[in-house]
Structures are given as structure tokens and as C-alpha cells.
Amino acid sequence: MNDAAPQTRIQRENTARILDAALDVFSTQGYGGATLDQIARGAGLSKPNLLYYFNSKAAIHTTLLAGLMQTWLDPLRAMRRDGDPVEEIVAYVLRKLDMSRIYPRESRLFANEILQGAPRIMGQITGDLRDLVDEKSALIATWQAAGQLAAMDPRHLIFSIWATTQHYADFDVQVRGILHPEGDRHFDAAAVFLADFYRGALRPRV
Amino acid sequence: MNDAAPQTRIQRENTARILDAALDVFSTQGYGGATLDQIARGAGLSKPNLLYYFNSKAAIHTTLLAGLMQTWLDPLRAMRRDGDPVEEIVAYVLRKLDMSRIYPRESRLFANEILQGAPRIMGQITGDLRDLVDEKSALIATWQAAGQLAAMDPRHLIFSIWATTQHYADFDVQVRGILHPEGDRHFDAAAVFLADFYRGALRPRV
Amino acid sequence: MNDAAPQTRIQRENTARILDAALDVFSTQGYGGATLDQIARGAGLSKPNLLYYFNSKAAIHTTLLAGLMQTWLDPLRAMRRDGDPVEEIVAYVLRKLDMSRIYPRESRLFANEILQGAPRIMGQITGDLRDLVDEKSALIATWQAAGQLAAMDPRHLIFSIWATTQHYADFDVQVRGILHPEGDRHFDAAAVFLADFYRGALRPRV
Amino acid sequence: MNDAAPQTRIQRENTARILDAALDVFSTQGYGGATLDQIARGAGLSKPNLLYYFNSKAAIHTTLLAGLMQTWLDPLRAMRRDGDPVEEIVAYVLRKLDMSRIYPRESRLFANEILQGAPRIMGQITGDLRDLVDEKSALIATWQAAGQLAAMDPRHLIFSIWATTQHYADFDVQVRGILHPEGDRHFDAAAVFLADFYRGALRPRV
DNA sequence: GATGAATGAGTCTTCATTCAT
DNA sequence: CATGAATGAAGACTCATTCAT
């Protein structure tokens, strides 16, 4: 039963509960550290029943990763040529930060996969991801050539955006441990900081 | 037998080989995904012999983490009040980037620990680490008040430095997958980028 | 639902398909190695539906074995007192060989059962089978006493017939592996060989 | 620990006990029907300890089959050109029968493997085994051409010898169920029968 | 200091079977 | 008649750890 789309209501529900529980576990324990027991418990299902919906531990993990990359690229894809370059990039930063706020577990799942050497998504990295980065880097270079943006390596600029925004999801406990606890309000502070920060760094130097 | 200091030469060597192998394994597999077999194989020792040096899997992991935090803070600790604030911070960025180049496994070990919720080092985070961040944030705030630095939240600034520099260690395979392969030369490009980038962002706005 | 006779056409068909698929699986995997999944797949039914027709794995196996013994004895039963003894026995050999050609899976099912110690059909062996062998052995002894057949232990003679003829079903892959592939033509060669062979061995020595 | 030859005394002993127990189980239950629990119990070891000696269920089975084919071919290999052809073949028959008496479990293991389609030893069948059969068939043909042996297909003759002799191992429970119980004495009767039988069938017809 | 031997507790997965619809 | 859903028990195999030598 790992075909196409789920059919019945129960299937849809259980599949969703499994993926949700699996996201919890994989994103914190990593693939090797996760156990089906934890996932089954989290989903409120017996282990064999869980395996009735997904044939293996790997299948669950694969399913989670499958949709991830595309969702992950959406904010960058949405960066457009028209409009002010600096604001276009700042908007991208803020969209990406929003992803970290809304989907922190997905971010950590992704981070775990990369830390392990990306055994399952290397293809997507050197494929879709690299292509998109190449394309957007060219766009940024155009802006820079036009003097609308400070000169700097576009790829490393993109890396910096990923790093600074994902940090708030991946290193969440550290961030919270250092900032005196304030719920999720630090995301607003982060947004303010990052917007200022990137505006400062990106504005063309005279 | 993880008391005091190792005695004989063989003991010192084996302890070192175990920690080195363990660093390989824990940093890529995470704690749960790592096995003593992998570590023993990497160290060229039998599993029982490995447990002669460290009483348990947890003991090896703990030993690795123990020294880590201090080493990790050194570059920040070295940030001094005297000298030009912008350059002082840029120097810190570059020191930190160097850490990622020289100790990528340590960086990944740390990232893994945080991703898992920092169960073993939460104390150090809300202790030494927070204290140091508080202290250096105050220093940065002083500089800002003196108009020597653009105004921005000092803690989030520090987060951004951690994020952008550790990215080159933690997301190494992604970075290499996107940049067309060029050995370790991208660290130089990263240094140039980050120096420019931070100078641009930090210089006081008129 | 393994009572009386099947009722509807669909029931008859499905029962037949199940038994056919089960014969495939049990005869090659043995009882323990067979799974209901394999059988259900072979029959084109869902597992629960399969268990609607037969209450258990054991029930299917039992049903298969039940009819088997009688069919298996028919060729021997057909051996008659009248006619030439040598040709009567040769005719039995050829009938038995035909069984191996037409019902190789049944032969292998039987062989599997015996290899496992005949846990389910020991009763039939020491009952019907032994009785029939006793009866036909007496007949053969009569022929031998009359000088119409070379003297030899009648029971071991019967064993030899079973062995040589069933070999072509039970060790089919070995036979085909040694003879260079030639479809099913080797059964004709086997018939010629066995007829000659038994005539030579059985004819009274002067 | 499935390398080369066992080293220590304990290893030798346990390896032997495992293989002995495994032979019991595989030869009656087939590969799929056998469980490591049964084998471990038979060997007087815990299951993990058993897997310390052989890495997997398949490894035990492979080890058992590995030596088998060669041992199985020895009696045929020993058939020599010199001496009386009929007696040479009869001697082969009796050697082969002896194998069934002394190594009945090995015979059943082999039979099980063939019944399942020889998935693991097909290579040896179409290799060594076929080569040897080709060679000895040529020898038999020579004898027949010289008028020292009745004319008949040599390969089917060899099949008949395998069939009649292995029958006493593979169908042991059936043989014993039909013959009124008499310990192992029926092997002597079988030897007498088969010697007579093959002499009668093989002697050249006038 | 080092290794062979052993194991209890898990971990993933399969299987025969049941139940509700 | 038939299938989706569920499961307890077992099966193969792994793992951290222990013990004796």
C-alpha cells in the first residue's frame, strides 16, 4: 500500500498521522536513531499496522523527503527580476525565515539528511537545486552589473540566506537557551534583524 | 577507565584513535545512529577493547562533547574591545569560518546535538554560552551606542555569524554539490564573501 | 467454509484457483516456506478472501494432500493378474511416469511431505498404501514363483519404480540441467529407457 | 566470523554443532520452513550466539550446501574404465546406496534444494555435475559399443541410479512405514535387490 | 591490554489470522 | 463475496554490554 494517492478516509488520516509522527522522530533523532516504535507510538498505531501503510522505515523517510525539496525551493523560486533588487532579496529572506517558523521540523529533517552526507537526496541537490541556484545567481549578477546591488558572490549570498534563516529552526533550542525565553517572539526580532542586516549588506556602495 | 589522564603511550594513542573514529561516526550518524562496531572498526580495535577505554557508548560521546564547547567559544572570547569594531567582528567571523574548515566534524557533532534538542549540553548553553553571549552583546551594544557600528540586535548578529560560518561545515555536501567541484578553494571565496558582507552590513549608516 | 461441496460457480472457480496456486507454492516451498500471500497472489484473491474459502493455511494443505494419495495409488491398483507379468509391470512403470509428466507439482508436494517426515499422511502410508503394496507384492511373488519373473524382493521392486519415475518430476530442474535443454522430450527418452530397463531386469533368468 | 577455517577449539566445536543442528532442520523443513530458533535450540546455543558464528540463516545453509555437491559426486567419480563394466556400475550403485545410509540428512537437504528449483546450486548442476555426467556417460557408451553392457541411454541410467539409491534416504519414512519395522536392516535387503536388479538390467542381451 | 565468547533487550519485518463493513 | 484495517506472535538480525581468559 505505498501506491499513488491514499483512497479511503481512514487511510488518509492514518497516513497523515504516521507522517506527522515520523517527522517528529526523524527530525530529532536522525534516520538511524529513529525507531518504528517511537513513530508508531506517536501515531497511535501498532507497529505492524504502521507497516501496513508504509512498507518499511525507509519508505516513510523517503516519503517525507520526497515533497520536501520542492517546498524548500519555493521561496527562492518566487524571487523575481522586476521590482527593487534589494527588496526582492529581503523579501526572499523573510519568506525563508517564515518557513523556519512554520516548518521547523521539516528544516531539521533536511539538516539531518545533509549532515549525514545527503545519501538520499544528493541527486536532487546536484539537479534541481543546483539548477535553480545557477539561475537565480545569474539574476543577482545582472542586478550587480547594473549597480543595483553591492558586488559579492551570488552563490555565497544565497548560502548565507539559507544559513541565517534555517538557523532559527535547526538551532532552535540554542537560540531559545540564549535569548531569555520569550515564546516565538524572537522570530519577529529575527525578521527585523535580518531585514536590516541584508539591506545594509546589499545596498550598493558608493 | 576514563579516569584521570591516560598513562602509557599505547593508552594515549588508542584513546586518541577511538575519539577520532567516534567523531567520524557520531558527526554523520548522530548519537542514535552510531554503533560501537563502526567506531571500533574505525579505530582498528575490537569492541571489547574499545569498552576497556571508555565504559560505554555514552561515555565516548560525552568526552567528545566535553571539550567541544570551550573550543567552540574561543573565537568569540577572543573578540576585544580595543581596535576597530567592524574589523574586530570581521576577524571573529573569519576565525569562526576557519573553525569550520579545520574542524568540520566537530561542527557537525555539535549541530547533531542541537538538532536532537541538546539533551546533553543544555546546561552549558544556558550557562557558559549564554554568559559569554551576554557579555559580548553588551560590548557590541557599546560600540553601537558610540556610533561605531550599525544598530542591530547584537544577539541575532552573533547568531548570524554562527549560522553563516558553520554552514560551510554542516552543509558541506550541499555546498560542494552546488558549487561546481573545486576542492576546498570555496573556503577562500567564502572568506572573501563574508568579510565583504559583514563590513557592508556593520558599517555605521549615515 | 470448507464444508460439503462448493455451491455457486464463483465459489467453484475460486476454490479451484486457490488450490492451483497453493499447489504451486507448497510444492516448491514446502509447507513451512509457503505463505498465504504467495498463494493469494497466485490465485488473484485478497488474503482475507482466501481465508473465506479455506479457514487456515493448514486447511488448504490438507485439502491438497487429501485427494493426492488415492490418485497416487491408481496406477499401481490398475496392475492386473492377467496378461504377461513383465509387460504388466512395464505398463505400470509407464503409467507412473505419465503421472510425473502430467502432475509434477503433485509429485513434489508429496515428496515434500515425505521429506518432512510425513506428519500429515503417516496414517495413510501405514494404512491404505501399505495394504496395497502388500497385496501387489503378493501378486508379484506369485508371478516369480511361477517363473514368469526374475526373483527379487517385490517391495523393493515397487520402491524402485516409484523412485525412477517420480525422479523426473521431483528432480526436474536437475534432469533438465544435465540433459541439454530439450523441452519435455526427455520424457519420451525416459519412457524408452525405463521400458527397456525394466524388461531387462524383470525377465526370468535362465 | 565466517572466514577461512575456524581457529579455536570452542569455535570448531560450536561451528560443528550448529552445522549438525542446521542439517537436521533444513533437511526436514526446507530452507523457508527452518527457523534459527530451531537450529539454536538443536545446537544448544542462544540465537545471537549462533549468529556470532554464522552471519545469517543463508550463510549456514550455504555452508551446508557448499561441501555437499563434491561429496555427492565422489561415488560416481570413482567409477573406473578398467574391470568388468557391469560390476563397475553395480559397485557404484552400492557406494551410492551407502551414502544414503550414512548421510540421509545430506540427501534430504539436497532433495529439498532441488525441489525448490535449485536456486542456490543451479550453477554447480550445469557445471561440475553436468560435466561429470557427460564424462561418465561417454565411458558407459564405450562399454555398450563394445558389447559389454546392454544398450540404453547412459544419462537416464545414471538418473535411475540416483533415484533408486537416494530413495532410501529421501523417502525413508515411507519405506519404513511400508516395510514392517526392522531397524536399518532394510538397507541390506535394498543392496541385495539393487545389485541383482542392475545386473539383470545391464547384462548384454544376446 | 586485548580478545574470543556470549547474551538480553531491542529493531525491523513478516505472517497467519481476525474483524468490521 | 469481498476487502480494508488491524494485530499478536514470531522471525531474522543488531547492538551495547559483560565475562572469562
PDB file of N, CA, C and O in Angstrom, chain B residues 1 10 16-17 24 31-32 39-40 55 58 64 67 76 82 88 90-91 106 108 117 119 121 123 131 172 185-186:
ATOM      1  N   MET B   1      37.471   3.018  32.891  1.00  0.00           N
ATOM      2  CA  MET B   1      38.824   3.517  32.688  1.00  0.00           C
ATOM      3  C   MET B   1      38.842   4.829  31.947  1.00  0.00           C
ATOM      4  O   MET B   1      39.567   4.990  31.005  1.00  0.00           O
ATOM      5  N   ILE B  10      50.630   3.641  24.606  1.00  0.00           N
ATOM      6  CA  ILE B  10      49.570   2.892  23.912  1.00  0.00           C
ATOM      7  C   ILE B  10      48.204   3.401  24.317  1.00  0.00           C
ATOM      8  O   ILE B  10      47.313   3.579  23.485  1.00  0.00           O
ATOM      9  N   ALA B  16      43.100   8.339  21.637  1.00  0.00           N
ATOM     10  CA  ALA B  16      43.006   9.314  20.558  1.00  0.00           C
ATOM     11  C   ALA B  16      42.335   8.705  19.325  1.00  0.00           C
ATOM     12  O   ALA B  16      41.477   9.327  18.691  1.00  0.00           O
ATOM     13  N   ARG B  17      42.718   7.475  18.988  1.00  0.00           N
ATOM     14  CA  ARG B  17      42.145   6.840  17.794  1.00  0.00           C
ATOM     15  C   ARG B  17      40.655   6.585  17.973  1.00  0.00           C
ATOM     16  O   ARG B  17      39.873   6.720  17.045  1.00  0.00           O
ATOM     17  N   ASP B  24      34.114  10.810  13.685  1.00  0.00           N
ATOM     18  CA  ASP B  24      33.627  10.481  12.340  1.00  0.00           C
ATOM     19  C   ASP B  24      32.192   9.989  12.390  1.00  0.00           C
ATOM     20  O   ASP B  24      31.324  10.462  11.660  1.00  0.00           O
ATOM     21  N   TYR B  31      23.887  10.464  17.420  1.00  0.00           N
ATOM     22  CA  TYR B  31      24.160   9.550  18.530  1.00  0.00           C
ATOM     23  C   TYR B  31      23.441   8.216  18.350  1.00  0.00           C
ATOM     24  O   TYR B  31      24.032   7.152  18.442  1.00  0.00           O
ATOM     25  N   GLY B  32      22.170   8.289  18.071  1.00  0.00           N
ATOM     26  CA  GLY B  32      21.381   7.055  17.956  1.00  0.00           C
ATOM     27  C   GLY B  32      21.773   6.204  16.766  1.00  0.00           C
ATOM     28  O   GLY B  32      21.705   4.985  16.821  1.00  0.00           O
ATOM     29  N   ILE B  39      32.603   2.472  15.240  1.00  0.00           N
ATOM     30  CA  ILE B  39      33.693   3.180  15.911  1.00  0.00           C
ATOM     31  C   ILE B  39      34.892   2.265  16.103  1.00  0.00           C
ATOM     32  O   ILE B  39      36.031   2.641  15.830  1.00  0.00           O
ATOM     33  N   ALA B  40      34.619   1.043  16.556  1.00  0.00           N
ATOM     34  CA  ALA B  40      35.712   0.099  16.794  1.00  0.00           C
ATOM     35  C   ALA B  40      36.453  -0.176  15.491  1.00  0.00           C
ATOM     36  O   ALA B  40      37.685  -0.190  15.450  1.00  0.00           O
ATOM     37  N   ASN B  55      33.831   3.336  29.136  1.00  0.00           N
ATOM     38  CA  ASN B  55      32.912   2.347  29.706  1.00  0.00           C
ATOM     39  C   ASN B  55      31.631   2.152  28.908  1.00  0.00           C
ATOM     40  O   ASN B  55      30.951   1.148  29.069  1.00  0.00           O
ATOM     41  N   ALA B  58      27.849   6.086  25.619  1.00  0.00           N
ATOM     42  CA  ALA B  58      27.560   7.432  26.105  1.00  0.00           C
ATOM     43  C   ALA B  58      28.830   8.128  26.592  1.00  0.00           C
ATOM     44  O   ALA B  58      29.007   9.334  26.396  1.00  0.00           O
ATOM     45  N   LEU B  64      33.619  13.527  23.886  1.00  0.00           N
ATOM     46  CA  LEU B  64      33.749  14.363  22.696  1.00  0.00           C
ATOM     47  C   LEU B  64      33.105  15.731  22.906  1.00  0.00           C
ATOM     48  O   LEU B  64      33.670  16.765  22.541  1.00  0.00           O
ATOM     49  N   GLY B  67      34.970  18.667  25.620  1.00  0.00           N
ATOM     50  CA  GLY B  67      35.946  19.668  25.221  1.00  0.00           C
ATOM     51  C   GLY B  67      35.396  20.652  24.203  1.00  0.00           C
ATOM     52  O   GLY B  67      35.896  21.756  24.055  1.00  0.00           O
ATOM     53  N   LEU B  76      34.985  33.587  19.826  1.00  0.00           N
ATOM     54  CA  LEU B  76      34.171  34.700  20.318  1.00  0.00           C
ATOM     55  C   LEU B  76      34.849  35.361  21.512  1.00  0.00           C
ATOM     56  O   LEU B  76      34.877  36.596  21.647  1.00  0.00           O
ATOM     57  N   ASP B  82      39.288  46.763  22.218  1.00  0.00           N
ATOM     58  CA  ASP B  82      40.159  47.704  21.518  1.00  0.00           C
ATOM     59  C   ASP B  82      40.225  47.397  20.032  1.00  0.00           C
ATOM     60  O   ASP B  82      39.904  46.320  19.594  1.00  0.00           O
ATOM     61  N   GLU B  88      37.074  44.103  14.138  1.00  0.00           N
ATOM     62  CA  GLU B  88      37.095  43.147  15.244  1.00  0.00           C
ATOM     63  C   GLU B  88      36.071  42.035  14.990  1.00  0.00           C
ATOM     64  O   GLU B  88      36.341  40.849  15.183  1.00  0.00           O
ATOM     65  N   VAL B  90      34.651  41.316  12.020  1.00  0.00           N
ATOM     66  CA  VAL B  90      35.036  40.575  10.806  1.00  0.00           C
ATOM     67  C   VAL B  90      36.109  39.542  11.140  1.00  0.00           C
ATOM     68  O   VAL B  90      36.069  38.409  10.648  1.00  0.00           O
ATOM     69  N   ALA B  91      37.039  39.916  11.987  1.00  0.00           N
ATOM     70  CA  ALA B  91      38.081  38.963  12.377  1.00  0.00           C
ATOM     71  C   ALA B  91      37.450  37.755  13.082  1.00  0.00           C
ATOM     72  O   ALA B  91      37.861  36.603  12.865  1.00  0.00           O
ATOM     73  N   GLU B 106      33.696  18.352  14.136  1.00  0.00           N
ATOM     74  CA  GLU B 106      33.264  18.870  15.430  1.00  0.00           C
ATOM     75  C   GLU B 106      32.009  19.733  15.255  1.00  0.00           C
ATOM     76  O   GLU B 106      31.080  19.683  16.059  1.00  0.00           O
ATOM     77  N   ARG B 108      29.745  19.467  12.990  1.00  0.00           N
ATOM     78  CA  ARG B 108      28.583  18.595  12.719  1.00  0.00           C
ATOM     79  C   ARG B 108      28.151  17.843  13.976  1.00  0.00           C
ATOM     80  O   ARG B 108      26.959  17.613  14.192  1.00  0.00           O
ATOM     81  N   GLY B 117      17.923  18.417  20.285  1.00  0.00           N
ATOM     82  CA  GLY B 117      17.357  19.105  21.435  1.00  0.00           C
ATOM     83  C   GLY B 117      18.389  19.364  22.514  1.00  0.00           C
ATOM     84  O   GLY B 117      18.043  19.729  23.627  1.00  0.00           O
ATOM     85  N   PRO B 119      20.160  17.460  24.487  1.00  0.00           N
ATOM     86  CA  PRO B 119      19.892  16.812  25.774  1.00  0.00           C
ATOM     87  C   PRO B 119      21.103  16.775  26.690  1.00  0.00           C
ATOM     88  O   PRO B 119      20.952  16.749  27.900  1.00  0.00           O
ATOM     89  N   ILE B 121      23.879  18.956  26.499  1.00  0.00           N
ATOM     90  CA  ILE B 121      24.679  20.181  26.706  1.00  0.00           C
ATOM     91  C   ILE B 121      23.804  21.388  26.964  1.00  0.00           C
ATOM     92  O   ILE B 121      24.281  22.527  26.898  1.00  0.00           O
ATOM     93  N   GLY B 123      22.802  22.414  29.645  1.00  0.00           N
ATOM     94  CA  GLY B 123      23.379  23.130  30.788  1.00  0.00           C
ATOM     95  C   GLY B 123      24.440  24.127  30.348  1.00  0.00           C
ATOM     96  O   GLY B 123      24.473  25.270  30.817  1.00  0.00           O
ATOM     97  N   ASP B 131      26.253  33.206  29.058  1.00  0.00           N
ATOM     98  CA  ASP B 131      27.012  34.239  29.753  1.00  0.00           C
ATOM     99  C   ASP B 131      27.936  34.977  28.788  1.00  0.00           C
ATOM    100  O   ASP B 131      27.995  36.208  28.779  1.00  0.00           O
ATOM    101  N   ASP B 172      28.217  21.008   4.280  1.00  0.00           N
ATOM    102  CA  ASP B 172      29.327  20.827   3.355  1.00  0.00           C
ATOM    103  C   ASP B 172      28.923  20.148   2.049  1.00  0.00           C
ATOM    104  O   ASP B 172      29.220  20.653   0.969  1.00  0.00           O
ATOM    105  N   ARG B 185      38.798  25.141  -2.206  1.00  0.00           N
ATOM    106  CA  ARG B 185      39.017  26.536  -2.546  1.00  0.00           C
ATOM    107  C   ARG B 185      37.825  27.418  -2.185  1.00  0.00           C
ATOM    108  O   ARG B 185      37.959  28.620  -1.988  1.00  0.00           O
ATOM    109  N   HIS B 186      36.630  26.804  -2.107  1.00  0.00           N
ATOM    110  CA  HIS B 186      35.467  27.632  -1.822  1.00  0.00           C
ATOM    111  C   HIS B 186      35.551  28.266  -0.441  1.00  0.00           C
ATOM    112  O   HIS B 186      34.847  29.226  -0.160  1.00  0.00           O
TER     113      HIS B 186
END
